[in-house]
mmCIF file of C-alpha atoms in Angstrom:
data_model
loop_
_atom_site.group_PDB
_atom_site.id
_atom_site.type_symbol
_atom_site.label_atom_id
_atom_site.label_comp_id
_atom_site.label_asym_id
_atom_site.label_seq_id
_atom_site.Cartn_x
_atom_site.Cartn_y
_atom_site.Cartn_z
ATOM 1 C CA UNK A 1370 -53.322 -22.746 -21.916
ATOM 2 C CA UNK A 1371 -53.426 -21.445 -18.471
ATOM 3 C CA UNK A 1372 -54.305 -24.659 -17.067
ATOM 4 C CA UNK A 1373 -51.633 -26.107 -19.078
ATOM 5 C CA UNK A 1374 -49.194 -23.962 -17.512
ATOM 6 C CA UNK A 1375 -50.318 -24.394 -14.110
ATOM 7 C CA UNK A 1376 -49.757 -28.786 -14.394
ATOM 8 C CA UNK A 1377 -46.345 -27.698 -15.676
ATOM 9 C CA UNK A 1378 -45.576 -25.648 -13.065
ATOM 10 C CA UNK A 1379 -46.713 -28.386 -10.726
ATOM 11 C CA UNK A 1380 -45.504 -31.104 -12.115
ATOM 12 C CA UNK A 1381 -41.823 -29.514 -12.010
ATOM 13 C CA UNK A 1382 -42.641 -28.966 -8.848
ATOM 14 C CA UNK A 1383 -43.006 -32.254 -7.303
ATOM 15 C CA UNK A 1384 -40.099 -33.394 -9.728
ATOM 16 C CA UNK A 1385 -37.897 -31.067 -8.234
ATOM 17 C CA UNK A 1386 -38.848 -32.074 -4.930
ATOM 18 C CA UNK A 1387 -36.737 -35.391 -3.894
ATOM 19 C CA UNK A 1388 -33.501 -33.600 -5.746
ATOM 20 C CA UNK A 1389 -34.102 -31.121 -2.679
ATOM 21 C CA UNK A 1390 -34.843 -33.489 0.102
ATOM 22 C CA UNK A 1391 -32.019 -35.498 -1.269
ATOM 23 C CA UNK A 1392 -29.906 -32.415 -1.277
ATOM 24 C CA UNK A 1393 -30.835 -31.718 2.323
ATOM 25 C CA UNK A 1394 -30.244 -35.443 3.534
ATOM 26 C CA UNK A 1395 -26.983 -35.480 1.669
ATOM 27 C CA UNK A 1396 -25.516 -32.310 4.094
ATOM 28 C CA UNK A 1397 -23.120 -33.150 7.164
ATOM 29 C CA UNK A 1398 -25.069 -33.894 9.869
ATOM 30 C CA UNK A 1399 -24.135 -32.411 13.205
ATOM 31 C CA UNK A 1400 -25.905 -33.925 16.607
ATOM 32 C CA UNK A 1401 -26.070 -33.028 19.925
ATOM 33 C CA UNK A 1402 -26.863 -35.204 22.830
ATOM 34 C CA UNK A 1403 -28.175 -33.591 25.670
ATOM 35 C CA UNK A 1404 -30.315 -34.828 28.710
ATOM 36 C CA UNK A 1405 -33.694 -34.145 30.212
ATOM 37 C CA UNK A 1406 -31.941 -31.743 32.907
ATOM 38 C CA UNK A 1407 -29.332 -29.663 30.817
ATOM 39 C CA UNK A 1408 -32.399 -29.209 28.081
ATOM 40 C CA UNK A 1409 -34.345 -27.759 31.148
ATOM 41 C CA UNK A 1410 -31.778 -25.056 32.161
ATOM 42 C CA UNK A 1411 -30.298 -24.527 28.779
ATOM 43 C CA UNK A 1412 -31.230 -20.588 27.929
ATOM 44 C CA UNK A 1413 -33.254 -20.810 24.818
ATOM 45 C CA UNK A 1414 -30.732 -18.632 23.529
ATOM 46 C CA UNK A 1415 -27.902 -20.835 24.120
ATOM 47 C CA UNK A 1416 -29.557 -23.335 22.204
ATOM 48 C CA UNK A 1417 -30.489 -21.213 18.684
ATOM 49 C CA UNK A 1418 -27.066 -19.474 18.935
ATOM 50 C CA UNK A 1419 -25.789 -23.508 18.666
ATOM 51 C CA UNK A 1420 -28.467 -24.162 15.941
ATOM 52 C CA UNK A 1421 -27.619 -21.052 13.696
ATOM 53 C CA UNK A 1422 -23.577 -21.494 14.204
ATOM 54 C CA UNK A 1423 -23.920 -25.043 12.686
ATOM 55 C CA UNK A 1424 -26.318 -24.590 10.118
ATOM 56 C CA UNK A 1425 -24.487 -21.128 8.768
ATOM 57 C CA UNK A 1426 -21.751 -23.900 8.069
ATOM 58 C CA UNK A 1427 -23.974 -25.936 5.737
ATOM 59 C CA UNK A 1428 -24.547 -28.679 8.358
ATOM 60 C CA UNK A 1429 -27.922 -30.072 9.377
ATOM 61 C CA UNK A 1430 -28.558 -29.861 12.978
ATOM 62 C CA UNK A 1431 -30.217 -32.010 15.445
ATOM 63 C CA UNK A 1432 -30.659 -32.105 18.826
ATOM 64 C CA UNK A 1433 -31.359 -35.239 20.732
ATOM 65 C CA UNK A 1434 -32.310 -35.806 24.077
ATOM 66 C CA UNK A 1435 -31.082 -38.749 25.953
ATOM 67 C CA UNK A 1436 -32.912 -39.780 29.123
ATOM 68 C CA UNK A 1437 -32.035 -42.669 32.000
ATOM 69 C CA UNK A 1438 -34.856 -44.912 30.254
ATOM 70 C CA UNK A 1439 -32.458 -45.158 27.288
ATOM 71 C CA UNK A 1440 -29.618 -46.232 29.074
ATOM 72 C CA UNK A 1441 -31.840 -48.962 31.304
ATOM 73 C CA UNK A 1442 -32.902 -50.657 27.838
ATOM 74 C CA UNK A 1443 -31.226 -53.860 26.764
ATOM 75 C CA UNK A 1444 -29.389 -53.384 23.578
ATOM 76 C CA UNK A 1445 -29.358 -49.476 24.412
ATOM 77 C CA UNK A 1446 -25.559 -49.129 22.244
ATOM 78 C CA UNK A 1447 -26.741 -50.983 19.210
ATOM 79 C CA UNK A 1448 -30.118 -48.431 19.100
ATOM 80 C CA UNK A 1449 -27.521 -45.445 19.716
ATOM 81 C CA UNK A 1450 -25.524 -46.799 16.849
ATOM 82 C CA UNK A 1451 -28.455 -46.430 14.494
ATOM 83 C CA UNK A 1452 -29.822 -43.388 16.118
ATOM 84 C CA UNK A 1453 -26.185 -41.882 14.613
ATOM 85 C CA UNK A 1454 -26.117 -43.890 11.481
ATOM 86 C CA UNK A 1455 -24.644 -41.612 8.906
ATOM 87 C CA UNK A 1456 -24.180 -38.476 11.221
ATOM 88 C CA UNK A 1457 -20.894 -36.533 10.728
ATOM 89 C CA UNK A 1458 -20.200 -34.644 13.788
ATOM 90 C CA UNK A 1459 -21.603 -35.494 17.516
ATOM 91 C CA UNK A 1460 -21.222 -33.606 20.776
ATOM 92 C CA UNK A 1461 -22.049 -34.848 24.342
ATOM 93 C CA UNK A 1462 -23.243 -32.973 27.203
ATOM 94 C CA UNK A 1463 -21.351 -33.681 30.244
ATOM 95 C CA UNK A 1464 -23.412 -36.099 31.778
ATOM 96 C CA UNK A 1465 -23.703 -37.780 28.440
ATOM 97 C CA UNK A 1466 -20.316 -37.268 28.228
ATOM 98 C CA UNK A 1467 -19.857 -39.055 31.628
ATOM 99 C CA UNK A 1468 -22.601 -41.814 30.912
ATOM 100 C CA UNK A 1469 -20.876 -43.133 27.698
ATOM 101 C CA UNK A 1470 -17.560 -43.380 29.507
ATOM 102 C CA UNK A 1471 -18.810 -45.019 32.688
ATOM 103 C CA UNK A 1472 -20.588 -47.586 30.164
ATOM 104 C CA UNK A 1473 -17.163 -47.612 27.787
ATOM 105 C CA UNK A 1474 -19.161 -46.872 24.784
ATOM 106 C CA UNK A 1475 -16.314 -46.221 22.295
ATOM 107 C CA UNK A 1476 -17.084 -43.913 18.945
ATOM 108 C CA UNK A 1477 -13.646 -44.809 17.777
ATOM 109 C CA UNK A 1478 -14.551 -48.954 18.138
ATOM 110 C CA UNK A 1479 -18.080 -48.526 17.305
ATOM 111 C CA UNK A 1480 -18.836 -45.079 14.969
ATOM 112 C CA UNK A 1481 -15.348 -44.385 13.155
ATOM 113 C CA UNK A 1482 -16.556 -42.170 10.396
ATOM 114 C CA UNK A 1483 -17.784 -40.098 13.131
ATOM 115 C CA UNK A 1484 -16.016 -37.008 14.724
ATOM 116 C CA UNK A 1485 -16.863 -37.140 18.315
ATOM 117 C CA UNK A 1486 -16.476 -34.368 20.669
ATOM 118 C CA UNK A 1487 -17.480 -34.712 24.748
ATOM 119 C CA UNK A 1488 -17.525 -32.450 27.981
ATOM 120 C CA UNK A 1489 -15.411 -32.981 30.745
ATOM 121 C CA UNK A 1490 -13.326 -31.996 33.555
ATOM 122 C CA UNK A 1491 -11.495 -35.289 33.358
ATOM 123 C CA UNK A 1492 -9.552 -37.295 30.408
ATOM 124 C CA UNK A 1493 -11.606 -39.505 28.353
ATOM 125 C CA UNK A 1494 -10.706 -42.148 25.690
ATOM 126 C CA UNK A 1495 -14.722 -43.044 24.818
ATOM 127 C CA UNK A 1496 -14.435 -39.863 22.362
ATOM 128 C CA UNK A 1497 -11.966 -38.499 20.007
ATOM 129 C CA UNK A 1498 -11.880 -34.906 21.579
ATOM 130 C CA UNK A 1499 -12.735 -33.737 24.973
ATOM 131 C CA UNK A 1500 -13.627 -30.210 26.265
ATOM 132 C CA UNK A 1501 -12.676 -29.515 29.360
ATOM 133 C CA UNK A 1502 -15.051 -26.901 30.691
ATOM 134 C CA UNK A 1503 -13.710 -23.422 31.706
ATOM 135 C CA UNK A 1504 -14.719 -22.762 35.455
ATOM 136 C CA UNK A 1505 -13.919 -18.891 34.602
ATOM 137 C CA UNK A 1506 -15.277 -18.576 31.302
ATOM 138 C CA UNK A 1507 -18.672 -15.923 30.675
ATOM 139 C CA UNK A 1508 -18.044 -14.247 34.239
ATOM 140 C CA UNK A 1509 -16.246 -11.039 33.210
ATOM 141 C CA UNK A 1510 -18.409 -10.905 30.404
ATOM 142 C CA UNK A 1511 -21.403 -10.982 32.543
ATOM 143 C CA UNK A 1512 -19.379 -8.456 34.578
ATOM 144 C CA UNK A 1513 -19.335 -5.849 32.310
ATOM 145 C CA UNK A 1514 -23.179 -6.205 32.025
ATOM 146 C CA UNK A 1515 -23.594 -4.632 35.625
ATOM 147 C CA UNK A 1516 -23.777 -1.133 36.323
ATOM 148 C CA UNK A 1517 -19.854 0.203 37.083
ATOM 149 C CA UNK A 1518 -21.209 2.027 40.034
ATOM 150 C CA UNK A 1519 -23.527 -0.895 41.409
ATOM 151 C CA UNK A 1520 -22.051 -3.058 44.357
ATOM 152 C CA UNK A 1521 -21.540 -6.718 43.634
ATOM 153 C CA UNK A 1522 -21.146 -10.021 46.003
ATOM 154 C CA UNK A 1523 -19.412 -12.849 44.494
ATOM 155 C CA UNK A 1524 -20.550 -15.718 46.200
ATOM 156 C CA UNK A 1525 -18.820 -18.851 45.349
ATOM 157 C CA UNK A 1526 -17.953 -22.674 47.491
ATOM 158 C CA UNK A 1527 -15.156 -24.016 45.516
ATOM 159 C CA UNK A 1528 -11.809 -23.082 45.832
ATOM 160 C CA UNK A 1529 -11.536 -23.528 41.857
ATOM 161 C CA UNK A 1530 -13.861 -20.312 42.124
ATOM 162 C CA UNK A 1531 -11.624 -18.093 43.825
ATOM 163 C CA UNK A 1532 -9.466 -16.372 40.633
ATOM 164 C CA UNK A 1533 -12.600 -16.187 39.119
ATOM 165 C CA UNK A 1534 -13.623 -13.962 41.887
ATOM 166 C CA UNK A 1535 -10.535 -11.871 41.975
ATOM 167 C CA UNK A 1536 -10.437 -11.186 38.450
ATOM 168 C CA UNK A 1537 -14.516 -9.986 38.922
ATOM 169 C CA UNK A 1538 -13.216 -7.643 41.709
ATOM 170 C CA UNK A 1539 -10.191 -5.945 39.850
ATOM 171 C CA UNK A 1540 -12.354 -5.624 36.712
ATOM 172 C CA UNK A 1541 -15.112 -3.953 38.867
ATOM 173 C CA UNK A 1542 -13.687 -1.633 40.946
ATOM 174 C CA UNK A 1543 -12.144 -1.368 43.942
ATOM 175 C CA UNK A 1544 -14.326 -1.470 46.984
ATOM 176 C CA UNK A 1545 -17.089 -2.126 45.055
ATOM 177 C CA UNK A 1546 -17.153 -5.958 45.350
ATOM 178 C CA UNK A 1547 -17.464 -8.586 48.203
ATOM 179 C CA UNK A 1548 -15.868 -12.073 47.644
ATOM 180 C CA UNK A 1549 -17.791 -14.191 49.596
ATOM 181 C CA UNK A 1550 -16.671 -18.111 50.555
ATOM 182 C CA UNK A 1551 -18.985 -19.950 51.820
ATOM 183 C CA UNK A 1552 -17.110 -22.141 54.493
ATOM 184 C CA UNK A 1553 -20.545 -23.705 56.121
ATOM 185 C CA UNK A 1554 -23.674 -24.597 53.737
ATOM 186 C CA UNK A 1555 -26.840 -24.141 56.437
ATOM 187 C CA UNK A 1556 -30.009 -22.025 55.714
ATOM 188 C CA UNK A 1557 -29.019 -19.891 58.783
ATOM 189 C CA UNK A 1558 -25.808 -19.335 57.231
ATOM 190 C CA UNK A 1559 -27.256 -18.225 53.853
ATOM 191 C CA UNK A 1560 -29.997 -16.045 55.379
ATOM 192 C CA UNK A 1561 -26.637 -14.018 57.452
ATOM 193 C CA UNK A 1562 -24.666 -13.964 53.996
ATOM 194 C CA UNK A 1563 -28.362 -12.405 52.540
ATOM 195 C CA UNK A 1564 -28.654 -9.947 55.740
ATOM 196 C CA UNK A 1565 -24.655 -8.904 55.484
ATOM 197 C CA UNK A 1566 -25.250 -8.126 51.552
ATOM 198 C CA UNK A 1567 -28.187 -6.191 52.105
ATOM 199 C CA UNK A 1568 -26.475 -4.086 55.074
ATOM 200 C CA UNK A 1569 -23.103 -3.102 52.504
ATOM 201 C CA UNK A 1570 -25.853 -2.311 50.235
ATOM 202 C CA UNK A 1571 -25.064 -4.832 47.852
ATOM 203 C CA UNK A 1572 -27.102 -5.040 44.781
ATOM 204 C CA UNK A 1573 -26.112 -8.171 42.401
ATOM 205 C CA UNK A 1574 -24.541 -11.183 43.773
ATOM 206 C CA UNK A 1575 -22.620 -13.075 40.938
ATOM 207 C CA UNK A 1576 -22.944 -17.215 41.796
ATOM 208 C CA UNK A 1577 -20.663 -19.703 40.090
ATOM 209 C CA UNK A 1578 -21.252 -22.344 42.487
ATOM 210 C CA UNK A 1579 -22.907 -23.325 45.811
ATOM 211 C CA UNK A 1580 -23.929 -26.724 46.785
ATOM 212 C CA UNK A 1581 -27.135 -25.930 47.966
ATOM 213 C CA UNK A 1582 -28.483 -22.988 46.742
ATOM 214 C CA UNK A 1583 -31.957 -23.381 47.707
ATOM 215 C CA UNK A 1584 -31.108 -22.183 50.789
ATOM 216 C CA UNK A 1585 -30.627 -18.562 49.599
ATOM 217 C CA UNK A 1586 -34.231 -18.219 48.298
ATOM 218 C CA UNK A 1587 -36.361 -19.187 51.814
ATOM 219 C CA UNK A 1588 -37.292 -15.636 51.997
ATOM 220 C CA UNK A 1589 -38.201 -12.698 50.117
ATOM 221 C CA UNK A 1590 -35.352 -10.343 48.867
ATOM 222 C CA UNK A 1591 -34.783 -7.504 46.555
ATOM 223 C CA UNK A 1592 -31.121 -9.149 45.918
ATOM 224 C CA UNK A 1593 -30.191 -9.732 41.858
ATOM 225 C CA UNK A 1594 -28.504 -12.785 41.229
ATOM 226 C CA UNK A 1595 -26.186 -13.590 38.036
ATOM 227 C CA UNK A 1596 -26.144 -17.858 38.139
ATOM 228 C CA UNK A 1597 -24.151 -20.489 35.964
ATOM 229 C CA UNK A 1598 -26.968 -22.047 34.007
ATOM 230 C CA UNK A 1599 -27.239 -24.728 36.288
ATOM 231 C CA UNK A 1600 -28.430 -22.951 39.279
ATOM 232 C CA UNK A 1601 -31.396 -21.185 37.292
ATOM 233 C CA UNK A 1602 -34.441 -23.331 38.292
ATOM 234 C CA UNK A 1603 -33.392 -22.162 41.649
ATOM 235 C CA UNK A 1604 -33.674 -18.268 41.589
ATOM 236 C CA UNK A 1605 -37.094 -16.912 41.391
ATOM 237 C CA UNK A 1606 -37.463 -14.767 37.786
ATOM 238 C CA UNK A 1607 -38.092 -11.904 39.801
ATOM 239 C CA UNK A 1608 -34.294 -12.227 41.420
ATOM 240 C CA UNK A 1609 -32.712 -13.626 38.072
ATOM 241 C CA UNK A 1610 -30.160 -10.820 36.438
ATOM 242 C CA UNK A 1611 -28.526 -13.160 33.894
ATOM 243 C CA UNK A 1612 -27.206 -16.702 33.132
ATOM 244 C CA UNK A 1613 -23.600 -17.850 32.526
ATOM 245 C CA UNK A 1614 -23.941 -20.647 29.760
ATOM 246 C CA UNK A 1615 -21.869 -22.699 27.649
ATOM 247 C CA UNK A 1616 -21.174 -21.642 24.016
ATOM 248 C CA UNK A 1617 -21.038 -25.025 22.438
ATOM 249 C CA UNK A 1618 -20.442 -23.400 18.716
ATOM 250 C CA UNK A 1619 -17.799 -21.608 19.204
ATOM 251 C CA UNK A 1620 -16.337 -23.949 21.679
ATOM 252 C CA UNK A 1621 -16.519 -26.464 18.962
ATOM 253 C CA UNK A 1622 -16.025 -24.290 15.763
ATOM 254 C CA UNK A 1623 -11.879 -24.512 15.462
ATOM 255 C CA UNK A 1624 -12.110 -27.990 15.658
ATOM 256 C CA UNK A 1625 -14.602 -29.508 13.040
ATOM 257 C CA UNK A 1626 -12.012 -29.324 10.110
ATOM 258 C CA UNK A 1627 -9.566 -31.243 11.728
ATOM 259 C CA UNK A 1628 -8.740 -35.410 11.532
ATOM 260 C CA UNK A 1629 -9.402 -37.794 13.980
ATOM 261 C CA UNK A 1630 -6.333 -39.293 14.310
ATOM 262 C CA UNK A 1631 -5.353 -35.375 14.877
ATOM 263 C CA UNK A 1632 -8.118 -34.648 17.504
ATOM 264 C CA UNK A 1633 -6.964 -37.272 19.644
ATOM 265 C CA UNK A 1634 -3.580 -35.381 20.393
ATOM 266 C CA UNK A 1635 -5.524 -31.919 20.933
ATOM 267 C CA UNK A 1636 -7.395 -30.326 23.996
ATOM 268 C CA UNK A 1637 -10.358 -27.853 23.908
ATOM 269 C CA UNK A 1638 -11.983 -25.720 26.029
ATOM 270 C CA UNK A 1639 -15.878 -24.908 26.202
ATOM 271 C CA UNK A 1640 -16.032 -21.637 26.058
ATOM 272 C CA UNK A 1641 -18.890 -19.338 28.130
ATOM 273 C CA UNK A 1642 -20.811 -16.577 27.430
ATOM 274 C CA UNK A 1643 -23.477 -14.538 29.413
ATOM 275 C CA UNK A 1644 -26.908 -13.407 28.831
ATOM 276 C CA UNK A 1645 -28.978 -11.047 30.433
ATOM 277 C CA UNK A 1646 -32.748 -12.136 31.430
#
């Protein structure tokens, strides 16, 4: 009887078991395509907040990494056609984003059952929905993660930088934060902006964007640094404070219900959060 029971229980085990894989299969997918670089300097948190938003929804999620060999391979847009074969949902990172456009691969022409979302600070017709990253977005949050009474530098290159700066400054405290342009990239010009912060007794410096930032790490300093995600690989983990990175779920989220023909006429924004190390 009892090994009766067991077969049974077996048996309806391994019956039940293509109903569930075909259950699984049968859910929207969702893809991301990222490359070898942004899949380096992604937080891992970034990257399981994405996971967990999508699959919460009922969607499958998959994350696929796109590298230049891909691209240099004849037939490359026929192979990424079948790579998405039945996927729902897709989402490009911005030098995917920027790759598929510069190669005019069209989702509309070539995927249309497929909702296609890319990143960019520039139009783009290769994808039915664009986000156009916000240069501002996960600062003040990352602001309120410093100590009220520590002093912070705000060291940024690009003018498109500068209300970002202003709005860290009046959030802060008066007198309490340095905005700090840097007009001449040199590694004698970082290690003054490094000796300056240290003598006003600065204690984080908050870095959207430099061009070469490199040059700020040449020698040992006791300076915390707060970095858009794309700097990271630069700071040493004994200097790193936080990250600034892109929160693709929510950036995403108010727009998976909608029609294509719709998405076309909208705009989004990819949205930024902070994380401390």
């Amino acid at each position: 009887i009892v090994f009766s029971v067991i077969a049974a229980l077996v048996t309806g085990f391994f019956v039940g078991l293509p109903f569930l894989v075909n259950a699984s299969y049968q859910r929207p997918c969702f893809v991301f395509l990222d490359d070898p670089a942004m899949s380096l300097v992604l937080p891992g948190r970034c990257c399981e907040e994405f996971k967990k938003g999508i699959c919460g929804l009922g969607f499958r999620f998959e994350k696929i990494t796109l590298n230049r060999e891909f691209f240099n391979k004849e037939q490359w847009q026929e192979n990424l056609d079948s790579i998405l074969n039945g996927v729902t949902f897709v989402m490009a990172s911005p030098l995917i984003t920027a790759t598929l456009e510069s190669e005019n691969y069209n989702f509309g022409e070539r995927l249309p059952k497929i909702k296609s979302y890319g990143i960019s600070y520039d139009e783009n017709n290769c994808f039915d929905m664009i986000l156009s990253s916000d240069v501002h977005g996960g600062w003040l949050e990352a602001e309120k993660a410093v100590d009220p009474d520590e002093k912070i530098a705000v060291l940024y290159e690009d003018d498109r930088f500068s209300k970002t700066s202003q709005s860290i400054s009046e959030n802060h405290g008066t007198g309490s934060v340095l905005e700090k342009k840097v007009e001449i990239s040199s590694v004698l010009s970082a290690s003054n902006t490094l000796k300056e912060f240290e003598e006003l007794g600065i204690g984080i410096v908050m870095c959207p964007f430099v061009h070469s930032p490199e040059y700020y790490f040449k020698e040992e300093s006791s300076l915390r640094w707060i970095v858009d995600y794309r700097l990271v690989l630069n700071v040493p983990q004994e200097n790193l404070y936080g990250v600034v990175y892109p929160d693709f779920f929510n950036s995403v989220l108010p727009y998976l219900g909608v029609e294509r023909e719709v998405l076309k006429l909208m705009s989004g924004t990819l949205n930024y959060g902070f994380t401390a190390k």
